[in-house]
Coordinates of C-alpha atoms in Angstrom, one line a residue:
Chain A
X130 CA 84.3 97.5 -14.0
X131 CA 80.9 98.4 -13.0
X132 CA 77.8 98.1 -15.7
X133 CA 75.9 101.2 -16.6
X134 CA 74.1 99.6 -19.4
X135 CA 73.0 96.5 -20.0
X136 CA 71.0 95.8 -23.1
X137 CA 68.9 92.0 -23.5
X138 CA 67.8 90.4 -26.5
X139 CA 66.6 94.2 -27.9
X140 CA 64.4 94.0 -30.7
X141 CA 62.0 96.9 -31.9
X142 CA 60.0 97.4 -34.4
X143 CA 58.2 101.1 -35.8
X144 CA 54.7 100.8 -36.4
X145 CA 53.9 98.3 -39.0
X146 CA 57.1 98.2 -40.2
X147 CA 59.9 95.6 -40.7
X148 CA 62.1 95.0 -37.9
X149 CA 64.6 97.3 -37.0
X150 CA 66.5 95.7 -34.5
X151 CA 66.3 92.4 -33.7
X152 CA 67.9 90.2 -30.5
X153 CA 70.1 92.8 -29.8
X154 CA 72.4 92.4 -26.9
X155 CA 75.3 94.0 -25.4
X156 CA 76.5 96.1 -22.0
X157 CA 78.8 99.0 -21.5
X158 CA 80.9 99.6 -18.5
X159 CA 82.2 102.4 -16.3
X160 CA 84.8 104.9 -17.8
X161 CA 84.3 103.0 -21.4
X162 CA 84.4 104.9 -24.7
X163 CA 81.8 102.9 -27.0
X164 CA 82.0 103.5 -30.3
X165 CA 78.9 102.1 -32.4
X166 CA 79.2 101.9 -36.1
X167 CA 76.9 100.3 -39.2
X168 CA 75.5 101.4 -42.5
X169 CA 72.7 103.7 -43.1
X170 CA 69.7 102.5 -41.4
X171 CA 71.0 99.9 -39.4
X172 CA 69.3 100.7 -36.3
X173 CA 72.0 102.9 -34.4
X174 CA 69.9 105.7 -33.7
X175 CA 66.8 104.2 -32.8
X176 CA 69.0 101.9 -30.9
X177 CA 70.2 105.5 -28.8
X178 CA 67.0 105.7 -28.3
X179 CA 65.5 103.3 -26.8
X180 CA 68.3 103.2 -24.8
X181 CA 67.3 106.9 -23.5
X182 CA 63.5 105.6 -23.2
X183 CA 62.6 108.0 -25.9
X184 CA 60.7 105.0 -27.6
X185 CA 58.6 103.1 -26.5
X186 CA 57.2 99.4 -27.6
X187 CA 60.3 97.4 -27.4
X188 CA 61.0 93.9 -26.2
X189 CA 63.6 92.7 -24.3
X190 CA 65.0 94.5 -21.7
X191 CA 67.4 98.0 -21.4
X192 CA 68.6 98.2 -17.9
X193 CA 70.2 102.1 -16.7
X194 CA 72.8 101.9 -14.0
X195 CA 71.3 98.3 -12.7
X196 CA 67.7 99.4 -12.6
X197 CA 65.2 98.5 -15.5
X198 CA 64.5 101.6 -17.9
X199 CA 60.5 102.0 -16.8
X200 CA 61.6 102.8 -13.3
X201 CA 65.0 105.0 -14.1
X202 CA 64.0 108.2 -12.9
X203 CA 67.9 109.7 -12.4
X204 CA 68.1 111.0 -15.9
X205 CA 70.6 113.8 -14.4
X206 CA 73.1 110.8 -14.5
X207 CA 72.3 110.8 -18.1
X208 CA 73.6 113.2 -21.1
X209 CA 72.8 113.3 -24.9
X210 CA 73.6 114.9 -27.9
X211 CA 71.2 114.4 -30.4
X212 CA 72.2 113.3 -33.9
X213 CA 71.2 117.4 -35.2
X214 CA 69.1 120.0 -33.5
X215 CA 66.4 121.3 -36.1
X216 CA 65.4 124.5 -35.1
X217 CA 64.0 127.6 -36.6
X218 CA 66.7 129.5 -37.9
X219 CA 65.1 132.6 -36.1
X220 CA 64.5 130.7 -33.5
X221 CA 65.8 133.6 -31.1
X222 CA 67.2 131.7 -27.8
X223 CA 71.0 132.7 -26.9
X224 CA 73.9 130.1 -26.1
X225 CA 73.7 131.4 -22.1
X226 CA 69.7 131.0 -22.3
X227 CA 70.4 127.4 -23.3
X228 CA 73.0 127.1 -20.7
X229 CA 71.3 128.7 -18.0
X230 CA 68.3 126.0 -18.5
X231 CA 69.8 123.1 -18.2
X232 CA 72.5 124.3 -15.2
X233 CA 71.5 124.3 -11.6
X234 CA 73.8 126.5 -10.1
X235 CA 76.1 129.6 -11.4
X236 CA 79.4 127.9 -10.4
X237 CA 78.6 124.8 -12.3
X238 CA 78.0 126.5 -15.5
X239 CA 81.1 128.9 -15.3
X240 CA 83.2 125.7 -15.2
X241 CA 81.2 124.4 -18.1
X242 CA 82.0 127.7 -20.0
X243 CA 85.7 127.7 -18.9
X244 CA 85.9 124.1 -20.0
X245 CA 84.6 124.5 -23.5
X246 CA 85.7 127.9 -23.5
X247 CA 82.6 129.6 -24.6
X248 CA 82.5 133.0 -23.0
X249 CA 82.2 134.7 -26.7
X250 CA 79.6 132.6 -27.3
X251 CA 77.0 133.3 -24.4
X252 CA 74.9 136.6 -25.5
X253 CA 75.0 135.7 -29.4
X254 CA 72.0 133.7 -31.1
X255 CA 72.8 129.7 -30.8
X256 CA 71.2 129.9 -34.6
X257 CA 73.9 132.4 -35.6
X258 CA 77.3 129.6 -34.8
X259 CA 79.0 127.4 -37.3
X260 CA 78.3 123.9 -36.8
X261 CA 81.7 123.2 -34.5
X262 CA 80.4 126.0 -31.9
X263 CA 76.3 124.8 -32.0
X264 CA 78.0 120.6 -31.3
X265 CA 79.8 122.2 -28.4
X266 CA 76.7 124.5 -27.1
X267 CA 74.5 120.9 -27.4
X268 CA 77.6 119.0 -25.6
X269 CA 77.7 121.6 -23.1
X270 CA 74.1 120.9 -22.6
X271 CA 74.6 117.7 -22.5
X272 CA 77.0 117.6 -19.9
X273 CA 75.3 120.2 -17.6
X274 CA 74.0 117.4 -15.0
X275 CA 77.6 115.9 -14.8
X276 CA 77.0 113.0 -16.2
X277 CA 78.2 109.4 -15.6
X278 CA 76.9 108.5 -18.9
X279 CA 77.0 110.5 -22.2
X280 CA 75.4 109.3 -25.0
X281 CA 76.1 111.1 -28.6
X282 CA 74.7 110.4 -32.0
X283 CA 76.8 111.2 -34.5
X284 CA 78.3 114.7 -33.1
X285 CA 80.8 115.2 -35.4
X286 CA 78.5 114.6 -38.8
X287 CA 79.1 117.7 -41.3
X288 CA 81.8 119.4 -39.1
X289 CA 85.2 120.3 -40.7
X290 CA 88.6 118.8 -40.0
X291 CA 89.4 121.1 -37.4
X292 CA 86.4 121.1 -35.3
X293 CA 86.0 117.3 -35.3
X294 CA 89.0 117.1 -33.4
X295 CA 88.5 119.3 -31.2
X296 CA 84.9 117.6 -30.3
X297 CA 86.7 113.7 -30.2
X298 CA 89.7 115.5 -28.0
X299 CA 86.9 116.8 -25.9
X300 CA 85.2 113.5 -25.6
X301 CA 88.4 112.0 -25.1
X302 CA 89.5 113.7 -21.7
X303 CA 85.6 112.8 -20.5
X304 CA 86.3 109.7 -21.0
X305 CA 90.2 109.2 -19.8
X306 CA 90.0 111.8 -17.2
X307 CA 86.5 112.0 -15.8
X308 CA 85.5 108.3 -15.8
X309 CA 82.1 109.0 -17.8
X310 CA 81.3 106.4 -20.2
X311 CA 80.9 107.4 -23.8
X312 CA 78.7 105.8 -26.1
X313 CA 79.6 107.6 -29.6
X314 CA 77.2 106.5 -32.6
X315 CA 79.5 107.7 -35.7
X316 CA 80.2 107.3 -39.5
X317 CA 83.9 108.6 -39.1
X318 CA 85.3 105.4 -38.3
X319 CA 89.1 107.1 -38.1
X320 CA 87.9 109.2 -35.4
X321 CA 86.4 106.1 -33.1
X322 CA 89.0 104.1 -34.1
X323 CA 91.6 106.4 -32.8
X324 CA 89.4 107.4 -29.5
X325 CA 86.9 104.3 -28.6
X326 CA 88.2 101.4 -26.2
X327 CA 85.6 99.1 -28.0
X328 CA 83.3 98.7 -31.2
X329 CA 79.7 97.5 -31.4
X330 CA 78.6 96.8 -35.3
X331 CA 75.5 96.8 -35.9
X332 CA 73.0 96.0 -38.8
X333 CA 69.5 95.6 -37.4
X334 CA 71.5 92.9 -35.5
X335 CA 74.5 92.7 -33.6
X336 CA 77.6 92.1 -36.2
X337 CA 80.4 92.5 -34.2
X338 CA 81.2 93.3 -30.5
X339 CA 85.0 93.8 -29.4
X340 CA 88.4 95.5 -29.8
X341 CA 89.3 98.3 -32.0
X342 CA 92.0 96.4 -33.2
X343 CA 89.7 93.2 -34.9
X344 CA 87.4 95.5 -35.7
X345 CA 89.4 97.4 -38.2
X346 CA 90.1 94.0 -39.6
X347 CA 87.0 92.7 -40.1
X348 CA 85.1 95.3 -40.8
X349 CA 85.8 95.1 -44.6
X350 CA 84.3 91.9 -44.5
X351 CA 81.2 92.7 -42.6
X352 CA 80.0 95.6 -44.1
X353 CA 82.9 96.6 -47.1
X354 CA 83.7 99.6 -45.0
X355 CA 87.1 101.0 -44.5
X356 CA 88.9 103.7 -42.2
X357 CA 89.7 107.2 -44.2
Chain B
X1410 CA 40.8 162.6 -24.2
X1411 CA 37.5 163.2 -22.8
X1412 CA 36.3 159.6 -24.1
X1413 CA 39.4 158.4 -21.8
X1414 CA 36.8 159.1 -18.9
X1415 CA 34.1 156.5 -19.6
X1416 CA 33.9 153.4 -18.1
X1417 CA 33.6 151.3 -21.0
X1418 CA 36.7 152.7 -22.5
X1419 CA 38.8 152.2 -19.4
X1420 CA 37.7 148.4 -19.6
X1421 CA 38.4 148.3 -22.7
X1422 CA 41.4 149.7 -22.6
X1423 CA 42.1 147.3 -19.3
X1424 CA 40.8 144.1 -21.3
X1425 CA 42.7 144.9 -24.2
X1426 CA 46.1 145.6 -22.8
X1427 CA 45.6 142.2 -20.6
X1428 CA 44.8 140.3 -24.0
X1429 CA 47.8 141.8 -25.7
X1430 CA 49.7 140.7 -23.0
X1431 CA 48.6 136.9 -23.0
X1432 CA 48.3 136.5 -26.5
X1433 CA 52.0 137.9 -26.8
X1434 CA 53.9 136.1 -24.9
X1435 CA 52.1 132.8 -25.5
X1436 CA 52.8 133.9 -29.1
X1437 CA 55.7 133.2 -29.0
X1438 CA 56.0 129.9 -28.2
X1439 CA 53.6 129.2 -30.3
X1440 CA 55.7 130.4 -33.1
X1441 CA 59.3 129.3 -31.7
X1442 CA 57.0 125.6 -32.1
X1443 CA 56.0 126.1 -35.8
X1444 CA 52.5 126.5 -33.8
X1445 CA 51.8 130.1 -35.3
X1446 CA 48.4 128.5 -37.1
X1447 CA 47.2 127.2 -34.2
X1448 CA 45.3 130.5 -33.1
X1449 CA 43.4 130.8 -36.6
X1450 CA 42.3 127.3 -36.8
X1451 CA 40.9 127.5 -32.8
X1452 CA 39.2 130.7 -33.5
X1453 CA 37.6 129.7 -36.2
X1454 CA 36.5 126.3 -34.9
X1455 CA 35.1 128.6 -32.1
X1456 CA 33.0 130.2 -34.6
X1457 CA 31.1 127.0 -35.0
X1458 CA 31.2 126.8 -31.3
X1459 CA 29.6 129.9 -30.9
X1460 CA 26.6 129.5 -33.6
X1461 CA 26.0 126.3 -31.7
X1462 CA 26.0 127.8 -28.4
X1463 CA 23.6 130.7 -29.7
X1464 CA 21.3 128.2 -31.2
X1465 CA 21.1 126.4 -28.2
X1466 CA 20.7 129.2 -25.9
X1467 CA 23.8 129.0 -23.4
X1468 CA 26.6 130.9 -22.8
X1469 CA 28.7 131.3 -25.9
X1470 CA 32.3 132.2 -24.6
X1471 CA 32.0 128.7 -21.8
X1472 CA 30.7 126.8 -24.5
X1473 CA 33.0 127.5 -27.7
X1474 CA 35.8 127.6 -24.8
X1475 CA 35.5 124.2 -23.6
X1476 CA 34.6 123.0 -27.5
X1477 CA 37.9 124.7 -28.8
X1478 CA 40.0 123.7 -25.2
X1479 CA 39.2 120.1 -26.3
X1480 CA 40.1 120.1 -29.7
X1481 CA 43.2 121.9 -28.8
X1482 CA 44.2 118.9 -27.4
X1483 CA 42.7 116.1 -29.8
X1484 CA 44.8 118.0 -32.3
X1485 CA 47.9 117.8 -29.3
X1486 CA 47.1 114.3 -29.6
X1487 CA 47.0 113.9 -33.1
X1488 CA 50.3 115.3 -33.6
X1489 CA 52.2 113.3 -31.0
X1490 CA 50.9 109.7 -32.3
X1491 CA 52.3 111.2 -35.5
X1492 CA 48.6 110.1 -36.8
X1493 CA 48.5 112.8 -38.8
X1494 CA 50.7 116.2 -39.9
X1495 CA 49.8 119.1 -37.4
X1496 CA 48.8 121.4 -40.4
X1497 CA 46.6 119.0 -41.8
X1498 CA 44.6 118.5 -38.6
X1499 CA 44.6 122.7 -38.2
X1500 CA 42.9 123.2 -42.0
X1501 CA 40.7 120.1 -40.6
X1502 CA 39.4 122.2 -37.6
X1503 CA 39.6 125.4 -39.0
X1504 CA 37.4 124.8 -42.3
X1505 CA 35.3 122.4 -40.1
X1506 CA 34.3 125.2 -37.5
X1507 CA 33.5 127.6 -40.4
X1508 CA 31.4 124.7 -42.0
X1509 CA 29.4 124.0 -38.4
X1510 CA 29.2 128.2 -38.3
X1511 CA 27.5 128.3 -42.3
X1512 CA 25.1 125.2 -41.5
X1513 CA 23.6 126.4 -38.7
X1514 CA 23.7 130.3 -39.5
X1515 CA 21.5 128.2 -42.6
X1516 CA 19.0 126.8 -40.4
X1517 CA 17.9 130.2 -38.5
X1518 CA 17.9 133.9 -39.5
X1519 CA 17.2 135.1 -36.0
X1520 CA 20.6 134.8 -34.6
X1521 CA 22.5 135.7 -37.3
X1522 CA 23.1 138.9 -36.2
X1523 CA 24.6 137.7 -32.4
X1524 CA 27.1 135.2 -34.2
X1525 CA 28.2 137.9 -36.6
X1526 CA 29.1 139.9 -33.7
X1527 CA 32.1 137.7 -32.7
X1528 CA 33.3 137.6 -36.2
X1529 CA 34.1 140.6 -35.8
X1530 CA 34.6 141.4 -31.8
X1531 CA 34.7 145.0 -30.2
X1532 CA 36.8 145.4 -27.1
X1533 CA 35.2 148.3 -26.2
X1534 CA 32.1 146.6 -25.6
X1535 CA 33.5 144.0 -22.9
X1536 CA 31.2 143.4 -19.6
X1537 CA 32.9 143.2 -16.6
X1538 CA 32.7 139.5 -16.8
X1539 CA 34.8 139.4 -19.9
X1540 CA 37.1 141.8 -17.8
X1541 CA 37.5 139.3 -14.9
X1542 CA 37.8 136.5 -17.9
X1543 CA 40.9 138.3 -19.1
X1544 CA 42.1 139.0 -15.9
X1545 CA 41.9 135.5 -14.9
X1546 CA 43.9 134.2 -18.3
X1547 CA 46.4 136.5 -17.7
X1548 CA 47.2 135.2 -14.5
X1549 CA 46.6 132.1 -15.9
X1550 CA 49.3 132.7 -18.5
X1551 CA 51.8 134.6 -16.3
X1552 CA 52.2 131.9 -13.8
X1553 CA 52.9 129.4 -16.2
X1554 CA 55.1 131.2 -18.0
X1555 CA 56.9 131.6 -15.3
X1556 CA 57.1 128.5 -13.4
X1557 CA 57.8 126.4 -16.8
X1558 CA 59.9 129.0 -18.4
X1559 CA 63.0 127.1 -18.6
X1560 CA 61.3 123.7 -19.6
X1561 CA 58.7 125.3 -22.3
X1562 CA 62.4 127.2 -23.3
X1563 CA 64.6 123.5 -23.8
X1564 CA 61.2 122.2 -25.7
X1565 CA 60.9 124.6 -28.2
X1566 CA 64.9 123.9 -28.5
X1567 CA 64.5 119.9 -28.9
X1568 CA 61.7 118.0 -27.6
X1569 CA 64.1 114.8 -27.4
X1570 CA 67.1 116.6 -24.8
X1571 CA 63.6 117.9 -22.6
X1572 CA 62.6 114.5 -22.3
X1573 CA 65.9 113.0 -21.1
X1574 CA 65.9 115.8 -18.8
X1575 CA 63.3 114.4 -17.5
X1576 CA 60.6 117.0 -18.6
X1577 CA 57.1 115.7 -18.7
X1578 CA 56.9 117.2 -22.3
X1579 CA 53.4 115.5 -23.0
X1580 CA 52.0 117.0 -20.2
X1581 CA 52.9 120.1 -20.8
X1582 CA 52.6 120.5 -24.5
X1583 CA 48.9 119.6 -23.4
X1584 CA 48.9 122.2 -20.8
X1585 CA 50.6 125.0 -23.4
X1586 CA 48.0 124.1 -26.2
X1587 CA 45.1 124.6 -23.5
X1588 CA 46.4 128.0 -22.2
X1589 CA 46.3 128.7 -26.4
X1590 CA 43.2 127.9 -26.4
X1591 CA 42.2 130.5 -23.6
X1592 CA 43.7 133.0 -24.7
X1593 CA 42.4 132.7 -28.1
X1594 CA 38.7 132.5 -27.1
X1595 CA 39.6 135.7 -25.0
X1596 CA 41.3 137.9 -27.3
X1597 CA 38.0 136.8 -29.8
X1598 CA 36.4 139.3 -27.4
X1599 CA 38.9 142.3 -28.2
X1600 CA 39.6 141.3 -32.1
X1601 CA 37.1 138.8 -33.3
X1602 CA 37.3 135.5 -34.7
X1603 CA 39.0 136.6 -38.1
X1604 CA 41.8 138.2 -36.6
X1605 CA 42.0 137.0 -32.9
X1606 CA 45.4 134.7 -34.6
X1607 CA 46.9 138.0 -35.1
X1608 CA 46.9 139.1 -31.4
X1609 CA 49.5 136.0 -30.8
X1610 CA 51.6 136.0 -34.2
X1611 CA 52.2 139.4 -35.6
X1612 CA 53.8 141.1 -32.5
X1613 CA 55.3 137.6 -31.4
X1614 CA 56.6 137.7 -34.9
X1615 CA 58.7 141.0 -34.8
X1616 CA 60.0 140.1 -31.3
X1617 CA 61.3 136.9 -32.5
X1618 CA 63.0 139.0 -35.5
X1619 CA 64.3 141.3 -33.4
X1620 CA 65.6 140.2 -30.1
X1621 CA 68.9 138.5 -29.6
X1622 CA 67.6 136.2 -27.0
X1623 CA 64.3 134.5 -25.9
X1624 CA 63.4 136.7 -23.2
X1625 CA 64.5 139.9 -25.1
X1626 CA 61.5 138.3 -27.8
X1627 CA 59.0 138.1 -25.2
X1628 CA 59.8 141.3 -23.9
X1629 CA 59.5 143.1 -27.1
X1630 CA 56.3 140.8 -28.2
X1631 CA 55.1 142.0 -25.2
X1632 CA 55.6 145.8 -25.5
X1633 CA 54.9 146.1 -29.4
X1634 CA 51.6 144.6 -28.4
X1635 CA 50.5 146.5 -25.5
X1636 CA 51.7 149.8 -27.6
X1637 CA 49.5 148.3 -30.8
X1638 CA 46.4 147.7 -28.7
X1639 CA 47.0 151.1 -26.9
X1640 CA 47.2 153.0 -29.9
X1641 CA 44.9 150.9 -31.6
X1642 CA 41.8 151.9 -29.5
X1643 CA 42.9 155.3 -29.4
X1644 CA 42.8 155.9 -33.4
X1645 CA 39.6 153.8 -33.3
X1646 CA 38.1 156.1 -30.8
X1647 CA 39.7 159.4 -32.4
X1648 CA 38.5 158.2 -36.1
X1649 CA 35.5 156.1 -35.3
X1650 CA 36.9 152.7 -36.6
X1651 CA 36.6 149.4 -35.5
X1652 CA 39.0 149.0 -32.6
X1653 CA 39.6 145.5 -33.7
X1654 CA 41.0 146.3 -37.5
X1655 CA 42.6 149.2 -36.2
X1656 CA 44.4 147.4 -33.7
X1657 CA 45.8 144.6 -35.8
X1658 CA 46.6 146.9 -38.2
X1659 CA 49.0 149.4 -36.1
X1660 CA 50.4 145.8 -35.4
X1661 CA 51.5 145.2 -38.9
X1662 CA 52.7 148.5 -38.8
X1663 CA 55.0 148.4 -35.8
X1664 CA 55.6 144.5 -37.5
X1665 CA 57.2 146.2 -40.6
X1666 CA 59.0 149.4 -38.9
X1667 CA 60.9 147.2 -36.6
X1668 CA 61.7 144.6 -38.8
X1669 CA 62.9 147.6 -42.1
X1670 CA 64.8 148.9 -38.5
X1671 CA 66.4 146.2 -38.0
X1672 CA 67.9 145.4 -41.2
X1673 CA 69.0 149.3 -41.7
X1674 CA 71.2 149.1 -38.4

């Protein structure tokens, strides 16, 4: 399988602060559903981001489909769905406005519309959908550019039972039927357990790298966490 | 009507509908990015700008311009290195321009009376040169607008999913905070320095309320403005009032009919 990222000996650190990651190093492949796990302030996030060159001051190295992150410039092969969006809540801009800005061309964004059927949704406020509908406007965002690579942080936090599934079936037919990779940074360990081809624990370090299957089982033992 | 046939209230009138214009829609993005204090604390850093400029004899609209263009972006600056909190830096600038205004208002009575003057502004005084100033921001204003609608749209949205767009979003945060900065020095011209902030928030304000989409907001910012300013000068001329209080204050009052509107339908 081919690499589409490949992450050396990461470590970061925010200014004057302790260190947040440290010697970090992993890759993910082509068609691979990643699921990254770890307690509260391990480092996922920031991890995401580095990873999307949206911080900066890092050593090691981050390399983007082969080519070191300073001199990636084909972000369209590139989607993310940030861990919340905090807007305004009057903040006026309309589900098709949001669509319409990231899409390059109508035909593209009438399949995106079709695939995450959101016709209803187009002339109302983004601001005025429950939770479920805003993670599948930002998703639809997200994958806009047709991604090979589709990055989320934590897009099912806060979202009933209902709508979490329909977000992990969503990401789970990218993954199987699309070949993107999916790199899922998530709390609801059932969820990637059930979906993800492979675990990376992390806790400012790497804990563990491998199989869903160890994973459940050592989990417990890493971090005292356990699936719901 | 007659007075409809001077010159100086056709320029007005001109100036005042290009400054409602530019201060709207940029207004709006200023708002949509918790920016809506931005045009008080640059006007009235401009007032310090403009006692200096007075004192020391050159032109006052250049000079406070380029002052205010650059702090505009120091305080850009500020805010991305996450050095210090935006609002902080705003109360910085704007009680420090008022402080530079006091000090050197202190130092000489002579020329008092030309600072006061933009306190306080008077569209219906504007030269031609302050014409062809507006004229120029407007264009200024429109063409970005429109050739950085979509990014300046996905920004306001979430900085982070503009940048792995691959939006240059620190250049253009710079470049939307400069264009703020014009637009306030001109509408100073039309409203003053006291209430030249209220040119870009309050009919920004009711088009955000209003509209279900962005562009529906800028439309509507842009119309409640242009009707304000409009009607503004008109009752100023009609009544003999100060075109700049009577402007802002037709805006709060289109402000609070469309807003009470909106919540009885």
């Amino acid at each position: 399988m081919r690499e589409v990222v490949r992450v050396e000996n990461l470590s970061f650190s925010y200014a004057g602060g302790v260190k947040v990651l440290d010697s970090v190093s992993f890759s993910i492949y082509e068609g691979e559903f990643l699921g990254i796990i770890g307690p509260n302030g391990a480092g996922k996030t920031t991890l995401i981001k580095l990873m999307l060159g949206l911080l900066e001051g890092f050593e090691g190295k981050i390399y983007l489909f082969g080519k070191e992150l300073k001199k990636f410039k084909e972000w369209s092969r590139v989607g993310y769905v940030p861990q919340r969006v905090a807007i305004d809540r009057f903040h006026p801009v309309s589900v098709g406005e949001l669509l319409t800005s990231v899409v390059g061309h109508e035909r593209r964004l009438k399949d995106l519309v079709d695939f995450l059927h959101m016709e209803e949704m187009l002339s109302r406020r983004f601001t005025e959908l429950s939770g479920g509908q805003q993670q599948l406007v930002l998703l639809g965002m997200a994958l806009s550019s047709e991604p090979q690579l589709l990055i989320l942080d934590e897009p099912t936090a806060g979202l009933d039972i209902h709508s979490q599934e329909h977000i992990m079936e969503l990401l789970r037919e990218l993954s199987q039927n699309t070949g993107k990779s999916v790199v899922m940074v998530s709390h609801n360990l059932g969820a990637l357990f059930s979906n993800a081809d492979r675990i990376l624990a992390i806790d400012r370090t790497l804990r563990y790298e491998g199989s869903v299957q160890e994973a459940e089982s050592i989990l417990a033992h890493l971090f005292g966490l356990h699936r719901e | 009507m007659e007075l409809l046939q001077y010159d100086f209230v056709q320029r007005g009138l001109l100036a005042g509908v290009l400054i409602a214009l530019s201060s709207s829609l940029v207004g709006v993005f200023l708002i949509l990015r918790r920016l809506a204090f931005l045009g008080a604390g640059l006007s009235h850093f401009a007032f310090g700008g403009v006692a200096l400029a007075v004192l020391l004899g050159v032109e006052p609209f250049l000079f406070s311009g380029i002052l205010t263009l650059g702090v505009a972006n120091l305080i850009e600056l500020l805010r991305r290195k996450r050095r210090i909190g935006g609002d902080v830096s705003l109360a910085i600038v704007f009680s420090g321009g008022v402080a530079l205004a006091v000090v050197l208002l202190s130092l000489s009575e002579g020329f008092r009376e030309d600072v006061f003057s933009y306190l306080f502004g008077n569209v219906l005084i504007v030269s031609p040169y302050e014409l062809y100033l507006s004229t120029g921001v407007f264009l200024i204003t429109c063409a970005f607008l429109l050739l950085n609608f979509k990014s300046l749209l996905l920004m306001s949205f979430n900085e982070e999913m503009a940048k792995v767009r691959g939006i240059k979003v620190m250049v253009l945060n710079h470049l939307f905070v400069s264009l703020a900065s014009l637009v306030i020095i001109v509408s100073i011209k039309a409203v003053g320095i006291i209430l030249a902030s209220s040119f870009a928030v309050i009919p920004a304000a009711a088009g955000i309320a209003v509209a279900k989409s962005l562009r529906g907001s800028l439309i509507l910012s842009a119309l409640i403005s242009v009707l304000s300013t409009v009607s503004g000068i008109l009752i100023s001329l009609h009544f003999d009032l100060a075109p700049g209080g009577s402007i802002v204050m037709v805006m709060i009052a289109a402000f609070t009919l469309v807003v009470v509107f909106k919540r009885l339908i």
